[in-house]
PDB file of C-alpha atoms and ligand atoms in Angstrom:
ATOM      1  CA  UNK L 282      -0.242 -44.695  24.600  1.00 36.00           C
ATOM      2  CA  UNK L 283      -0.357 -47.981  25.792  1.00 38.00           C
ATOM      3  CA  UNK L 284      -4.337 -49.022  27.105  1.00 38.00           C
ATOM      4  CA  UNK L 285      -5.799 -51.712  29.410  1.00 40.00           C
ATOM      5  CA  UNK L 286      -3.816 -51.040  32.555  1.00 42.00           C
ATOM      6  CA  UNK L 287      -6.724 -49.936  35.088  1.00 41.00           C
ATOM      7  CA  UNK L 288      -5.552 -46.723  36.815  1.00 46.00           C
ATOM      8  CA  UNK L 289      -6.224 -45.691  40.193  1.00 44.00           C
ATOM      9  CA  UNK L 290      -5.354 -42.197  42.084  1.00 45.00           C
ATOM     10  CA  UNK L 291      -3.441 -42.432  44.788  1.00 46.00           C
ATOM     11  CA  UNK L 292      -4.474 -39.924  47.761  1.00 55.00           C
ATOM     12  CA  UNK L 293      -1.118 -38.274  48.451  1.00 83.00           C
ATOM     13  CA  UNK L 294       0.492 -34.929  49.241  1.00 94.00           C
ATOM     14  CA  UNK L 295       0.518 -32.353  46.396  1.00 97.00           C
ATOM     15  CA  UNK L 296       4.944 -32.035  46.347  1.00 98.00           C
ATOM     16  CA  UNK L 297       6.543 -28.620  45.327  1.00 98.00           C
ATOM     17  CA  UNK L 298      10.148 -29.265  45.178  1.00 98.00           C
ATOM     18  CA  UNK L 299      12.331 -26.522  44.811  1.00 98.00           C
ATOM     19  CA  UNK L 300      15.804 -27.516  42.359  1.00 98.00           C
ATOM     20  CA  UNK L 301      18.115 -24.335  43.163  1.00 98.00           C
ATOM     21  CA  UNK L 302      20.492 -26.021  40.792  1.00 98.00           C
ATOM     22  CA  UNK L 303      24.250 -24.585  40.698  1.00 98.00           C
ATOM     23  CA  UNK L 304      23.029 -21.074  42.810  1.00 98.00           C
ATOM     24  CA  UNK L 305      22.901 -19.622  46.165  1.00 95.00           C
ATOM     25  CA  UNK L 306      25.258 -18.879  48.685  1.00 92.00           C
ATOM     26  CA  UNK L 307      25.888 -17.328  52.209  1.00 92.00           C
ATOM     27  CA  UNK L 308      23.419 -15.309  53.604  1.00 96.00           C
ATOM     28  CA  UNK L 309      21.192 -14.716  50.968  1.00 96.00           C
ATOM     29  CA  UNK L 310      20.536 -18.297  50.670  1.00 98.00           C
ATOM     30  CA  UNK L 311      19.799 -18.595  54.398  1.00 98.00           C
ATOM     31  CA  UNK L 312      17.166 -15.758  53.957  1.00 98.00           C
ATOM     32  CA  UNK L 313      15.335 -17.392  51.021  1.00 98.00           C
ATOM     33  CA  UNK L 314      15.037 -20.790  53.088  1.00 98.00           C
ATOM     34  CA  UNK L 315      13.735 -18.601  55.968  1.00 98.00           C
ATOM     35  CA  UNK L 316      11.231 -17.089  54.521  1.00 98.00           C
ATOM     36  CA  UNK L 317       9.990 -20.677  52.106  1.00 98.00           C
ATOM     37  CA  UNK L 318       9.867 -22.094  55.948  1.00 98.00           C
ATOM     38  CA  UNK L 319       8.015 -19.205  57.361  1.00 97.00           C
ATOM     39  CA  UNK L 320       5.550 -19.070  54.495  1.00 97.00           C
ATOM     40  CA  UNK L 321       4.789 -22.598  54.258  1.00 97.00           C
ATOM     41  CA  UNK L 322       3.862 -22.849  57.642  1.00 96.00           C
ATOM     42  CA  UNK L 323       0.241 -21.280  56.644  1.00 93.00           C
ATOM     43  CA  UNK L 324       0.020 -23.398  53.573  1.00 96.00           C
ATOM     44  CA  UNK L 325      -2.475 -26.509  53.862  1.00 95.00           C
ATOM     45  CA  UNK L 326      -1.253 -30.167  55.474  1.00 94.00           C
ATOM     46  CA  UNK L 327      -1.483 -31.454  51.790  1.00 95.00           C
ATOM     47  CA  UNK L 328       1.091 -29.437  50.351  1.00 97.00           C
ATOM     48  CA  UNK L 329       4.644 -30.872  50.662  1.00 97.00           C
ATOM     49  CA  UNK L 330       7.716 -28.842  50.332  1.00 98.00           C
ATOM     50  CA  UNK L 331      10.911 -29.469  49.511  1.00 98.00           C
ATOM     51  CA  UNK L 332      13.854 -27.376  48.477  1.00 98.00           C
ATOM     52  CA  UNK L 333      17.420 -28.855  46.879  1.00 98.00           C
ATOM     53  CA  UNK L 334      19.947 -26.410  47.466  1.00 98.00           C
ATOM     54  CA  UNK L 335      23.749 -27.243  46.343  1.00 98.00           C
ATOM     55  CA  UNK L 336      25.661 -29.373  48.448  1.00 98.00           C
ATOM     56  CA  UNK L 337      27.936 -26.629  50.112  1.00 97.00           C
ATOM     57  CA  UNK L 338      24.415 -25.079  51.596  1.00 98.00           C
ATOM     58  CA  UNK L 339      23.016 -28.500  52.820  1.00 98.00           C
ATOM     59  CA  UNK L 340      24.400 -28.231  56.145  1.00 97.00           C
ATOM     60  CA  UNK L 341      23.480 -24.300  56.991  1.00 97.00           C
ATOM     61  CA  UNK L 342      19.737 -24.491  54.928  1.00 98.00           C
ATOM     62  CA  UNK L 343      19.301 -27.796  56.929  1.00 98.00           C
ATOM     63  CA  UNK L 344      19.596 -26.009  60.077  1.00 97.00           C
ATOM     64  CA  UNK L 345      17.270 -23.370  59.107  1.00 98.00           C
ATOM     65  CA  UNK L 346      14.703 -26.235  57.976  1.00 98.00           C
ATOM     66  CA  UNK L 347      15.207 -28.036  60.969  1.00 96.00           C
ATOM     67  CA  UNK L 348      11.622 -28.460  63.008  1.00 94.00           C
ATOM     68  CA  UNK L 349       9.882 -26.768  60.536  1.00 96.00           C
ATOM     69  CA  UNK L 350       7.231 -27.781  57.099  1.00 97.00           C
ATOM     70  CA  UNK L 351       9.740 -27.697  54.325  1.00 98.00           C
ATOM     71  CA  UNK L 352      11.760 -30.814  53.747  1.00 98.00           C
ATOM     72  CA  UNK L 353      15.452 -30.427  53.034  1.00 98.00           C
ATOM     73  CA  UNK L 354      16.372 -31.810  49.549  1.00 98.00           C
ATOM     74  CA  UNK L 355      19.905 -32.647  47.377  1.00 98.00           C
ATOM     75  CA  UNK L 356      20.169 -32.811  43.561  1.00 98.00           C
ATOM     76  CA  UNK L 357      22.289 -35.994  42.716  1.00 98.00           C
ATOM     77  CA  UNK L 358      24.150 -38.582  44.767  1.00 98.00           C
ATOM     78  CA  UNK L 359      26.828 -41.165  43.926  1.00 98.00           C
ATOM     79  CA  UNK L 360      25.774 -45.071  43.634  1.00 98.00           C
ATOM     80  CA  UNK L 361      28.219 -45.913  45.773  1.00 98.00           C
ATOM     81  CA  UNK L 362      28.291 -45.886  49.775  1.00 97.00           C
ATOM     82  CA  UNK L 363      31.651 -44.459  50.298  1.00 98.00           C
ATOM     83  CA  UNK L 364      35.167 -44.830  48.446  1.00 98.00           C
ATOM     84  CA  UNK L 365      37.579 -43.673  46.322  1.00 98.00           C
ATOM     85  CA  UNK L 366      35.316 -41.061  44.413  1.00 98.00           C
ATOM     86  CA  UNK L 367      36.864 -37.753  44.605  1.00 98.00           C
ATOM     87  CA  UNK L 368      34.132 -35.259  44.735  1.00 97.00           C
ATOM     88  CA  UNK L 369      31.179 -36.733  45.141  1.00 98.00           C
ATOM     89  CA  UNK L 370      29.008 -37.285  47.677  1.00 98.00           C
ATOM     90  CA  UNK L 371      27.252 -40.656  48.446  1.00 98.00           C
ATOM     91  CA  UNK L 372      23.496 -40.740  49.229  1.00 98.00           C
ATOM     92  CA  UNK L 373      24.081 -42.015  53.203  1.00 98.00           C
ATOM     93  CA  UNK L 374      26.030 -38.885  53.445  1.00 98.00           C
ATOM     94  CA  UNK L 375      23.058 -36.885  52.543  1.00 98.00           C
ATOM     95  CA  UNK L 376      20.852 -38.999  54.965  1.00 98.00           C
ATOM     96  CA  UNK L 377      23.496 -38.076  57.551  1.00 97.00           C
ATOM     97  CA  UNK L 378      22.453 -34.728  56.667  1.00 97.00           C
ATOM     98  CA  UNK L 379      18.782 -34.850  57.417  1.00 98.00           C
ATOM     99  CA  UNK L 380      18.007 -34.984  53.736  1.00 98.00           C
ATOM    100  CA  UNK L 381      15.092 -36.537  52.564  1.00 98.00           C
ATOM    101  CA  UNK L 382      14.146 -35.889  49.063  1.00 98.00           C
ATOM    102  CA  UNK L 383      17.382 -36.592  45.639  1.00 98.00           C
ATOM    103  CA  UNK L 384      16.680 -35.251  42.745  1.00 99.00           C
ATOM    104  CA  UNK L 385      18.389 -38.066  40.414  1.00 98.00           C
ATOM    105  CA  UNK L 386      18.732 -38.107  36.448  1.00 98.00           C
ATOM    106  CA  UNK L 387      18.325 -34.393  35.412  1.00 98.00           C
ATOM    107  CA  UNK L 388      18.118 -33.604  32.332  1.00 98.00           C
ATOM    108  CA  UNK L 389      21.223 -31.253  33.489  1.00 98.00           C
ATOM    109  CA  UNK L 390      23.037 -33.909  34.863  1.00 98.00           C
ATOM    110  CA  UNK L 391      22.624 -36.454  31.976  1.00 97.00           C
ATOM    111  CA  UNK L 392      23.613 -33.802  29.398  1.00 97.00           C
ATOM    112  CA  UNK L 393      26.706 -32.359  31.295  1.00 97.00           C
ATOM    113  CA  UNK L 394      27.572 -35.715  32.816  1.00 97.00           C
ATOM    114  CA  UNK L 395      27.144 -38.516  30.495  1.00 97.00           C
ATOM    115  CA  UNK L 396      24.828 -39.958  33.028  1.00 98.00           C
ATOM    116  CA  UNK L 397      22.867 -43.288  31.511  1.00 98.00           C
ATOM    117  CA  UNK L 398      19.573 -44.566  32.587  1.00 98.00           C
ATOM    118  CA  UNK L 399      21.189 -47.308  34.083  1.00 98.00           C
ATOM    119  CA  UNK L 400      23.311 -45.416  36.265  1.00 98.00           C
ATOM    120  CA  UNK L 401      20.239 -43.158  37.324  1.00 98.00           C
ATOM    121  CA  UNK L 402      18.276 -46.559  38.194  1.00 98.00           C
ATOM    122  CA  UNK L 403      21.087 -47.514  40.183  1.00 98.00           C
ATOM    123  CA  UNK L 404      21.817 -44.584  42.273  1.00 98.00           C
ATOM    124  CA  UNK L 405      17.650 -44.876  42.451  1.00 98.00           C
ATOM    125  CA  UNK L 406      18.617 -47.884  44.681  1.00 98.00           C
ATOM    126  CA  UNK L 407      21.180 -46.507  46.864  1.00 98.00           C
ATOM    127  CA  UNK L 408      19.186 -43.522  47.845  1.00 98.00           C
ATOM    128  CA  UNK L 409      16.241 -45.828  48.222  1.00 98.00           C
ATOM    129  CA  UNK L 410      18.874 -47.861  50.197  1.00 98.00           C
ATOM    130  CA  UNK L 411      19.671 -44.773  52.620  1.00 98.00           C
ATOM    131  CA  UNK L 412      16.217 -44.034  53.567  1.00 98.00           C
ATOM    132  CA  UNK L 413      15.998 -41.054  51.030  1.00 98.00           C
ATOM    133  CA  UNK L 414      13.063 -40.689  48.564  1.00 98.00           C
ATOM    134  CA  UNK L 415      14.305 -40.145  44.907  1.00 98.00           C
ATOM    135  CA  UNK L 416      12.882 -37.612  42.435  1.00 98.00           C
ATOM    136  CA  UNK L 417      13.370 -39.431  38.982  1.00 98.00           C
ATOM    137  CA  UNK L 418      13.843 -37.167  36.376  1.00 98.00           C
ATOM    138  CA  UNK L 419      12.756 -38.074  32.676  1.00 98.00           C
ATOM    139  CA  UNK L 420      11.809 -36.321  29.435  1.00 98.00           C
ATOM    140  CA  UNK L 421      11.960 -35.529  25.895  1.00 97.00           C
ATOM    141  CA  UNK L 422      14.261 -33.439  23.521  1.00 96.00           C
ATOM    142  CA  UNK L 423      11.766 -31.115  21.187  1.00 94.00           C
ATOM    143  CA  UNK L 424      13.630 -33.230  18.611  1.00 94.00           C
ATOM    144  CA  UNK L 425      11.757 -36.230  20.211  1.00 96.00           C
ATOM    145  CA  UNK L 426       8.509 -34.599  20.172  1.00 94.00           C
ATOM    146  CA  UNK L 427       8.580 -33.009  17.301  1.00 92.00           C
ATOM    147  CA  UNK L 428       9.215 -36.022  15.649  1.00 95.00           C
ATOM    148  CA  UNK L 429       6.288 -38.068  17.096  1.00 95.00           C
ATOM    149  CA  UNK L 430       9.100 -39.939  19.737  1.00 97.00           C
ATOM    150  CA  UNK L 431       8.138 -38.202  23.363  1.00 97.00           C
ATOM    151  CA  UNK L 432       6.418 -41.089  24.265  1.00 98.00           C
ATOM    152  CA  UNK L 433       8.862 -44.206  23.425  1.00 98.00           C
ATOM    153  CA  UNK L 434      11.365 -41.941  24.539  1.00 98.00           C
ATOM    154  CA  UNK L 435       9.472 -41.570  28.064  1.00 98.00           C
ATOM    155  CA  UNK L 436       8.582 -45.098  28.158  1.00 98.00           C
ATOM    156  CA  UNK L 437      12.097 -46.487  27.387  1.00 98.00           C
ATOM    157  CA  UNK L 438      13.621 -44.054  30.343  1.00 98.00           C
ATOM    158  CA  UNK L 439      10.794 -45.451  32.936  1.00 98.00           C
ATOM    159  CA  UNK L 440      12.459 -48.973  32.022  1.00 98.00           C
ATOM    160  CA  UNK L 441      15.915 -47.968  32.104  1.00 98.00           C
ATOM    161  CA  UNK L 442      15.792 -45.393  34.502  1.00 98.00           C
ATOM    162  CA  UNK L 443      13.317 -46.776  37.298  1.00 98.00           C
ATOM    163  CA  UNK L 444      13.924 -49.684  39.953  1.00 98.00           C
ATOM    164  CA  UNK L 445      11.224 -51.813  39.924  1.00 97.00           C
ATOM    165  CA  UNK L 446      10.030 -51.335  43.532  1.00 96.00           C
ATOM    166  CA  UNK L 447      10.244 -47.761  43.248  1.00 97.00           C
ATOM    167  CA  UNK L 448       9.103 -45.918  45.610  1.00 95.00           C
ATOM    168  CA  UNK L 449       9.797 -42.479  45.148  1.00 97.00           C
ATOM    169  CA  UNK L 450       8.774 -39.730  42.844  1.00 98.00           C
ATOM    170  CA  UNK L 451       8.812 -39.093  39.068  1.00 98.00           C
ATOM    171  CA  UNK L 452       9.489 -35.582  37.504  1.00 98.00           C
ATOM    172  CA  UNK L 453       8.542 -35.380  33.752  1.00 98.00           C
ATOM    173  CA  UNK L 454      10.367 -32.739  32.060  1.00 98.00           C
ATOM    174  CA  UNK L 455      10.063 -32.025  28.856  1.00 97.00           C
ATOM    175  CA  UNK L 456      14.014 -30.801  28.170  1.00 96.00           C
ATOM    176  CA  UNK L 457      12.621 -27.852  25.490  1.00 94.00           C
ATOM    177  CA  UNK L 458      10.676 -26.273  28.650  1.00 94.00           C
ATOM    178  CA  UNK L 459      13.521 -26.334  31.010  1.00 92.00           C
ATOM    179  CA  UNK L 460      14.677 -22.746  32.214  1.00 89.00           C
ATOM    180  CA  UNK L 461      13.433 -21.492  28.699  1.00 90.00           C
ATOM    181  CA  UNK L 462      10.547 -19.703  29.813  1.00 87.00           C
ATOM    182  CA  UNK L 463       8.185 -21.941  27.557  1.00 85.00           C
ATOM    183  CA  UNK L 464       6.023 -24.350  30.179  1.00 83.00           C
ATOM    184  CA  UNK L 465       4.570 -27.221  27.933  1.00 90.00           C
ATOM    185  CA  UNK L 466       0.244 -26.484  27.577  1.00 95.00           C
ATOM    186  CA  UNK L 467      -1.809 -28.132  30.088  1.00 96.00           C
ATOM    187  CA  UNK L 468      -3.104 -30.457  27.292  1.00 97.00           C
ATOM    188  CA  UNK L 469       0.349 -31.903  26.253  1.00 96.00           C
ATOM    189  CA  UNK L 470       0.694 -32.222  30.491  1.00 97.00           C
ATOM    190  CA  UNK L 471      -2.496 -34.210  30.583  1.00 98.00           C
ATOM    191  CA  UNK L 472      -1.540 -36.067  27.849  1.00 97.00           C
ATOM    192  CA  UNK L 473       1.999 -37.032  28.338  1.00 98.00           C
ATOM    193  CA  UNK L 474       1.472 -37.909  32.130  1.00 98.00           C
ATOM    194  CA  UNK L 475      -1.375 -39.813  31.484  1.00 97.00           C
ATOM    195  CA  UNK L 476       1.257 -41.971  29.207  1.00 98.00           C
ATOM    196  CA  UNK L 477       3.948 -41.781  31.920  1.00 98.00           C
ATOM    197  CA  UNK L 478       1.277 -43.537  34.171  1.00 97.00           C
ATOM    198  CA  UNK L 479       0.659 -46.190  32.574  1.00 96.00           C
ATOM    199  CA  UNK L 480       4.073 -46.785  31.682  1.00 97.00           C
ATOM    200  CA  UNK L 481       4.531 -46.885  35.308  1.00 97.00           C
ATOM    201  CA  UNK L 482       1.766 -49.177  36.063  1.00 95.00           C
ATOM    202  CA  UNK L 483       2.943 -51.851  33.460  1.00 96.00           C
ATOM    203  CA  UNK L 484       6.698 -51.327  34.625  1.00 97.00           C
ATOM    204  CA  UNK L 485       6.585 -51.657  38.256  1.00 96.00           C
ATOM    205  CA  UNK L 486       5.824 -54.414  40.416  1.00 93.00           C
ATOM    206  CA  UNK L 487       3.335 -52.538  42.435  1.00 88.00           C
ATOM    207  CA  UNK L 488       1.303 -52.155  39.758  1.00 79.00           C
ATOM    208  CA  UNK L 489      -1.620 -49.616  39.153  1.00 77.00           C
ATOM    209  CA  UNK L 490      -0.139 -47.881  42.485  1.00 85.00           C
ATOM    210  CA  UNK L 491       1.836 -45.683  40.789  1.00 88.00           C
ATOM    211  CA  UNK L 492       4.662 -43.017  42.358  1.00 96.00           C
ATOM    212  CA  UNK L 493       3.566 -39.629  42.516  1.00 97.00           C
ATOM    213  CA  UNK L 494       4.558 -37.658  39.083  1.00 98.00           C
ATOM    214  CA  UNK L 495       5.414 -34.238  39.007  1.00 98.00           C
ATOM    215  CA  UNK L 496       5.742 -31.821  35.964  1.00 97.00           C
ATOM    216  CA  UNK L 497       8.523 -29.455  35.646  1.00 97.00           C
ATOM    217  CA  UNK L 498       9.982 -27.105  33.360  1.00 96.00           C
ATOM    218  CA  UNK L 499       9.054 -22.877  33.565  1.00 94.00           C
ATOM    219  CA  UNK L 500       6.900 -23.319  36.123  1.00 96.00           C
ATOM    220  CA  UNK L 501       5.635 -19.835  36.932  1.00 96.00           C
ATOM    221  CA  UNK L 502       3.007 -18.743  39.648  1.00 97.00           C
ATOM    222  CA  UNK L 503       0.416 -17.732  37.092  1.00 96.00           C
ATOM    223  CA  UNK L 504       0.559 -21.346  35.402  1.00 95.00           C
ATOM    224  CA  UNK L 505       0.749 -23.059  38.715  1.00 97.00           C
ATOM    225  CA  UNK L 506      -3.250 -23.260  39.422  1.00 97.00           C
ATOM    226  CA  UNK L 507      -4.125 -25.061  36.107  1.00 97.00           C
ATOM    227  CA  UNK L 508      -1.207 -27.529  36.126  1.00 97.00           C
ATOM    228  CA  UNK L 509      -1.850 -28.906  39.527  1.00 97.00           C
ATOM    229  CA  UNK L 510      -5.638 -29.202  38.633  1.00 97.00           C
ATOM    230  CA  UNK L 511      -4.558 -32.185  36.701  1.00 97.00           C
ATOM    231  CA  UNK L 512      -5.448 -35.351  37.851  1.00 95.00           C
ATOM    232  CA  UNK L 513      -2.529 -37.066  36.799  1.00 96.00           C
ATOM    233  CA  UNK L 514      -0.112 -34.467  38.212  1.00 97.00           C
ATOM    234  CA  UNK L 515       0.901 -34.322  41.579  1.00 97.00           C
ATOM    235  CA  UNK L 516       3.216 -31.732  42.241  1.00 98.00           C
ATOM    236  CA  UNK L 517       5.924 -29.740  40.414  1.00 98.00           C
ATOM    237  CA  UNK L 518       9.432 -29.426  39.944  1.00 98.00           C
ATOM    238  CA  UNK L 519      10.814 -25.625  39.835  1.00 98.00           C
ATOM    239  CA  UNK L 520      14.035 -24.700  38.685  1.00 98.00           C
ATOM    240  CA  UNK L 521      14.421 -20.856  38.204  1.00 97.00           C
ATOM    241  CA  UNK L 522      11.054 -20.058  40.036  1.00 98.00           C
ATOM    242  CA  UNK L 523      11.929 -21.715  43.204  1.00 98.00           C
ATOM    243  CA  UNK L 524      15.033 -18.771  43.928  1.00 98.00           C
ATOM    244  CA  UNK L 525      12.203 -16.233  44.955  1.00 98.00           C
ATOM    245  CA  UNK L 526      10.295 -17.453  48.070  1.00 98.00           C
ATOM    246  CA  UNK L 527       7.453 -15.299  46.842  1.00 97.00           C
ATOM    247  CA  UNK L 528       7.239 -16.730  43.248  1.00 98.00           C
ATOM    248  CA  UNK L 529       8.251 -20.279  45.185  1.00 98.00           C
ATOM    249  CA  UNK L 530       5.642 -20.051  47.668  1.00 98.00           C
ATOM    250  CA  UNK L 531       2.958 -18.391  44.858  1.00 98.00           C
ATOM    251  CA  UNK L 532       3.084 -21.732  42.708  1.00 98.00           C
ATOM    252  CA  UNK L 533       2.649 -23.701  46.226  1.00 98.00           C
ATOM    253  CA  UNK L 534      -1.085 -21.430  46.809  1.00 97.00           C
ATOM    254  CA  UNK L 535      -1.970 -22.668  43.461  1.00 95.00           C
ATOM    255  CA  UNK L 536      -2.638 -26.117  44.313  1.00 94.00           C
ATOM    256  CA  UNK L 537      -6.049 -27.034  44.584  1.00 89.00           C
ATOM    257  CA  UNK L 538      -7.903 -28.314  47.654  1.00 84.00           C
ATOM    258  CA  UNK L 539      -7.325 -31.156  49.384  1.00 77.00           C
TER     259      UNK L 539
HETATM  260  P1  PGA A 692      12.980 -24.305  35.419  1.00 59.16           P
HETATM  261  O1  PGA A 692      13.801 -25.618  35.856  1.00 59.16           O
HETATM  262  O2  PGA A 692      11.780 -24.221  36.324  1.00 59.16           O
HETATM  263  O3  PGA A 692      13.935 -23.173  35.627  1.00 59.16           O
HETATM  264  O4  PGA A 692      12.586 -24.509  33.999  1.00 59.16           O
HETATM  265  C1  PGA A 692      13.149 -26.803  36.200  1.00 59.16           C
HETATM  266  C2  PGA A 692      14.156 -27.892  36.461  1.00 59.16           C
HETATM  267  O5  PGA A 692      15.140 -27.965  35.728  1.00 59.16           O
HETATM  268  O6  PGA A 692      14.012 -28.691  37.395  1.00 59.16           O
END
């Protein structure tokens, strides 16, 4: 871990985001987004919400969001503004949209699309460039970890992956806890973040005022409490957990007091 960079906590809103990944549709995706709205309405001003449905559901979830406490979110964009890019969608589009929050640089995405840390730190910039916040995703292989590696591994996708006026949001994820039901222990959460910060600190321009970082990866209700009692944590990204507005909603009421 690298040492001598003075830290300082930024008072900001606690962010559940919700990644709905490749799922939802019709209806049933209308009620879930009904009842996240409805429920977050009695949840403190310091809890943010956000969920990311699929693209096809932007429009109809949007509606539903509209006027109300939980932000609408996507889960990629292209780098470009417009063109000759059949099938993708460009990150004014999503502005256009009423989206606020892009998840950029899954571990999904970067797996099943050959997606580079340069090409994450440049669609970084063209959702910065639309007026949309970007959620930067990084983390580790068990591979990495187990081999003593999480760390450079983290550090080198902060430099690749992050613009240096970021202003947005970082997810760590470690890859191994991702949908597999094993969340990584608060202690390798404290510890890892802690690195991620001051990675941040001595990559960015601004400094010691570091983006918000959120951990992700099995996030379950019952873990919710201790991992957003860590200092260096300020929110959470849920995958499978976030398709249940009760478990969604449940790891929201375990954030601590403003
Ligand atoms: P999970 O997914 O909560 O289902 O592990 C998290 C994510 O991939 O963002």
């Amino acid at each position: 871990m690298q040492t001598g960079v003075p830290l300082m906590t930024q008072p900001s809103r606690t962010l559940i985001a919700g990644n709905w990944k490749m799922n939802g549709s019709g209806p049933t995706a209308e009620t879930l987004a009904a009842s996240v709205s409805e429920a977050a309405t009695g949840l403190p001003a310091h809890i943010e919400l956000t969920v990311c449905p699929p693209f096809t559901l932007l429009d109809r979830i949007g509606r539903i969001l509209t006027d109300g406490p939980v932000a609408l979110g996507a889960q990629d964009c292209h780098v470009e503004k417009s063109g000759a890019f059949t099938g993708d969608i460009a990150a004014p589009m999503l502005a256009d949209m009423g989206v606020r929050y892009v998840i950029l640089g899954h571990s999904e995405r970067r797996r099943d699309h050959a997606e580079t840390d340069a090409l994450v730190c440049a669609k970084a910039e063209s959702a910065a460039a639309a007026g949309l916040t970007p959620i930067i995703c990084i983390g580790e292989t068990l591979e990495e970890r187990d081999e003593g590696r999480a760390h450079h591994r983290l550090s080198e996708q902060i430099i690749g992956s992050v613009p240096k006026d970021f202003d947005g949001v970082i997810a760590y994820e470690p890859i191994w806890a991702i949908g597999t039901g094993r969340s990584a222990s608060r202690d390798d959460i404290i510890e890892t973040t802690a690195h991620i910060r001051h990675a941040l600190a001595t990559h960015l321009h601004t400094g010691d005022k570091t983006p918000r970082i959120l951990y992700g990866g099995s996030v379950k209700p019952q873990d919710a409490e201790s991992i957003l009692s860590i200092e260096t944590v300020n929110g959470v990204l849920v995958g499978g957990a976030s398709l249940a507005a009760e478990s969604f909603i449940g790891i929201a009421r375990g954030a601590p007091k403003a």
